[in-house]
Amino acid sequence: MPAFFGQKSQYSGIGRHTTVVGVLFSFALIVAVVTVMVLTALSHVAENANVLDDERSRETTTGAIKTVQEQLGATLNDYSTWNDAVANVYSADGMAWTIDNYGEASADTPLFDMTIVIGDDKKPLIAYRNGQPMKEALSDFFSPSLWALFDSVKTAGLQSPEAVGFVGTKRGVAMVGLALVRGKFGTLDVPAGQRRYLILVRHLTDKKIAALGETYLIPGLKLVPSTYDAQYSVAINDAAGRALGKLVWVSRSPGDIGYAQVWPMVVKALGLVGLFFAVLLVIGWLAGRRLKAEEISAREDALRDRLSGLSNREGLGFAVDEIVAEATQTGKSVLLLYLDLDGFKEVNDSYGHGTGDQLIRAVAAGLRMLIPEGAVLARIGGDEFAIAFLSDGGNADALQLSEQILDFLAEPLEIGRRVVVVGASIGIAMSAAGAIGREELVRRADLAMYKAKEAGRARMTLYDPLMDADREERNALELDLRTAIDTGDLTLVYQPLIDASTHEMYGVEALVRWNRPGHGPVSPEIFIPIAETSGLIEALGLFVLRKACETAKQWPELRVAVNVSPGQFRNPAFADYVRYVLKQTGIEAERVTLEITEGYMIQNPQRTRQSIERLKTLGLKIALDDFGSGFSSIGYLRQFGFDRIKIDRSLVQGVTESDSQREMLQATVALARSLNIPVTAEGIETEEQALAVRLFGCDSLQGFFFSKPVPADRITEMLEEGRRPDRLGRATSAA
Ligand code: C2E
Ligand code: CA
Ligand code: CA
């Protein structure tokens, strides 16, 4: 059985494990995905920030170049619209002034590094670089785009004879300003063809570009060939639109910087969140697992019998279901044994519940040793056990096991300081290849056990389909009996009780008779036990008591004895019923004797004594019936205060068969008499028996030898026939 439960819980344990690992895994996945998403979003933001920054750098660069261009333009304007210059540049003796003010100016200003003055014929008057006259021809030093600038200024007339643009030179790329030399207010009275022009050249050297970058906060600004590969740049083109190069810078990538700072924090934060939830999850899982474990153990407890530690009825049900299912697959047989301890109630009642509990545990331990491996052992009631197992051997295995169990229980058991003997009745049912389901199997085993008990204790019985017929017959009989009680269809006969010394009938015993419609007379030995087990006995008993008392009223000189079943006696209200019947019928209580058997008294000595006391205060007499047929513990008899003891007819009838039986009867009567209680001998069929029991000390006789039980009318006749039944007359004469 533990294996059966163990397996179950183990399976569910694994199930829980896989789920929690799965959940943790999905959870980690979610955290990872969220992290990636957040980082992706951040990286987008960073990229955008980078782009924006580069756009801004481009705008700044463009602006810077434009500013430099405007600077040059302003300088150019200053130098070219100058009245002194007009006076000197256009005169033959102004060369010294021109060199002084224009040429040498190229030496010490950061605004330009070359000054050239040319005429309409493109020939230079002066050409200075860094304050020194330059050697190369203009066309060798400058790319032709210079002349494009020149042409645009030349054609502009006096309106705005100035232009600034980029020109390639031998030294690299230069910003070139070209303007007509003219008067302060743009006046010039020199005809076209004789005009002169000032050219200012500012080379975009690395140093200058770097200085520009520093001024405008554009890191790493530099001029590179136009073939240079850069994502962001500002193109430098000449007047003809030819690419001279481009300005590039080092991206500051503020987004990347921010991203680099932020991402570890984000990962940490999300990791913490993840950890937090993972811890929550694990805590939840642990709590869930504890609850689950508690639930499992509660369920196991619900299927276990506390006292014995074995499965209980429910547990057996589950286990048998499993075994039947397995048998269906394997083709084996399921064997189910139902076992009822004989005499357990007696032990419980006489030694107390503590001893009873110990007995149950001892029996459980013994059975555990006997059952085959894999068998299920259950306690399904106070003193009922069940064993279920699979077998290839069929009934033989069950019979062998039953025999071992009966042998084991036949041995006295030591319970504490006491030694008790219990037996068992065992019912066996089989389900070949699991063909019979649990419910039917249980019903059959139960029925077989019941039959075993009925047949006399300490035996085993295999289920037989005939038992069902029996059971049905019994049910039908019970139904008919109920009707008979309800309709008062029972009759009473009366058997005379004879005074042993006068041989006169001094009383009668009322005995119930039932003529079952369609079946004929049924022996009370059959229907009384059925009435007892079906609860009909109370109604039946009261019917008999009332009827007997009513009838006996016409025989004032006779006592009347009525049999009372343990089932009636058990009812605490029984004495009240009796008092009520006595009052109703008006019979003197002193004339009525109730006969009870000892079975119930041993089960419940306390209650029996109380009941007897109450009945005796009503004035009734109480007789102990069938003495010598059962346990007969003399100690008990003394405490109950019986008014009479009736020796069982099995003892009386053996008296002439052997000396030992004779001695037995003698001893039993002596035992009864030793309590100073008058003794009746019942079942006397011969004169010899009558003489013997009288000799042994019985003061009252009953039996076929005197009279069979007869209808009330016959008793009346007997009384009228001189108060002497026939047989009695003959017995008397013989004596
Ligand atoms: P019991 O109380 O021991 O009743 C005596 C039984 O012995 C009666 O059987 C009676 O017919 C039988 N008997 C009397 N003399 C002789 C004899 O010389 N030889 C033989 N072989 N038998 C003799 P009966 O009437 O069949 O009753 C059987 C049992 O049924 C009774 O045994 C009693 O225990 C029970 N019973 C009968 N009537 C009632 C009743 O009204 N209420 C209860 N509770 N039980 C009853
Ligand atoms: Ca009796
Ligand atoms: Ca009897």
mmCIF file of N, CA and C and ligand atoms in Angstrom, residues 509 511 562-563 595 625-626 646 682 702, ligand 2:
data_model
loop_
_atom_site.group_PDB
_atom_site.id
_atom_site.type_symbol
_atom_site.label_atom_id
_atom_site.label_comp_id
_atom_site.label_asym_id
_atom_site.label_seq_id
_atom_site.Cartn_x
_atom_site.Cartn_y
_atom_site.Cartn_z
ATOM 1 N N GLU A 509 -44.605 -21.786 28.167
ATOM 2 C CA GLU A 509 -43.694 -20.897 27.433
ATOM 3 C C GLU A 509 -44.361 -20.565 26.113
ATOM 4 N N LEU A 511 -44.451 -19.596 22.338
ATOM 5 C CA LEU A 511 -43.533 -19.743 21.198
ATOM 6 C C LEU A 511 -44.256 -19.277 19.937
ATOM 7 N N VAL A 562 -42.055 -15.685 28.205
ATOM 8 C CA VAL A 562 -41.952 -15.130 26.851
ATOM 9 C C VAL A 562 -40.466 -14.935 26.507
ATOM 10 N N ASN A 563 -40.107 -15.351 25.282
ATOM 11 C CA ASN A 563 -38.710 -15.213 24.852
ATOM 12 C C ASN A 563 -38.425 -13.777 24.406
ATOM 13 N N GLU A 595 -37.521 -14.703 29.085
ATOM 14 C CA GLU A 595 -36.367 -15.580 28.888
ATOM 15 C C GLU A 595 -35.363 -14.878 27.973
ATOM 16 N N ASP A 625 -32.016 -18.331 29.414
ATOM 17 C CA ASP A 625 -32.382 -19.413 28.493
ATOM 18 C C ASP A 625 -31.137 -20.101 27.944
ATOM 19 N N ASP A 626 -31.292 -21.341 27.516
ATOM 20 C CA ASP A 626 -30.244 -22.083 26.793
ATOM 21 C C ASP A 626 -28.927 -22.145 27.550
ATOM 22 N N LYS A 646 -32.527 -21.969 32.569
ATOM 23 C CA LYS A 646 -33.034 -23.090 31.781
ATOM 24 C C LYS A 646 -31.873 -23.804 31.118
ATOM 25 N N GLU A 682 -35.001 -28.243 29.793
ATOM 26 C CA GLU A 682 -35.891 -28.210 28.626
ATOM 27 C C GLU A 682 -35.493 -29.279 27.636
ATOM 28 N N GLN A 702 -39.613 -29.387 31.043
ATOM 29 C CA GLN A 702 -40.281 -28.949 29.817
ATOM 30 C C GLN A 702 -39.813 -29.848 28.695
HETATM 31 CA CA CA B 2 -37.119 -20.143 25.582
#
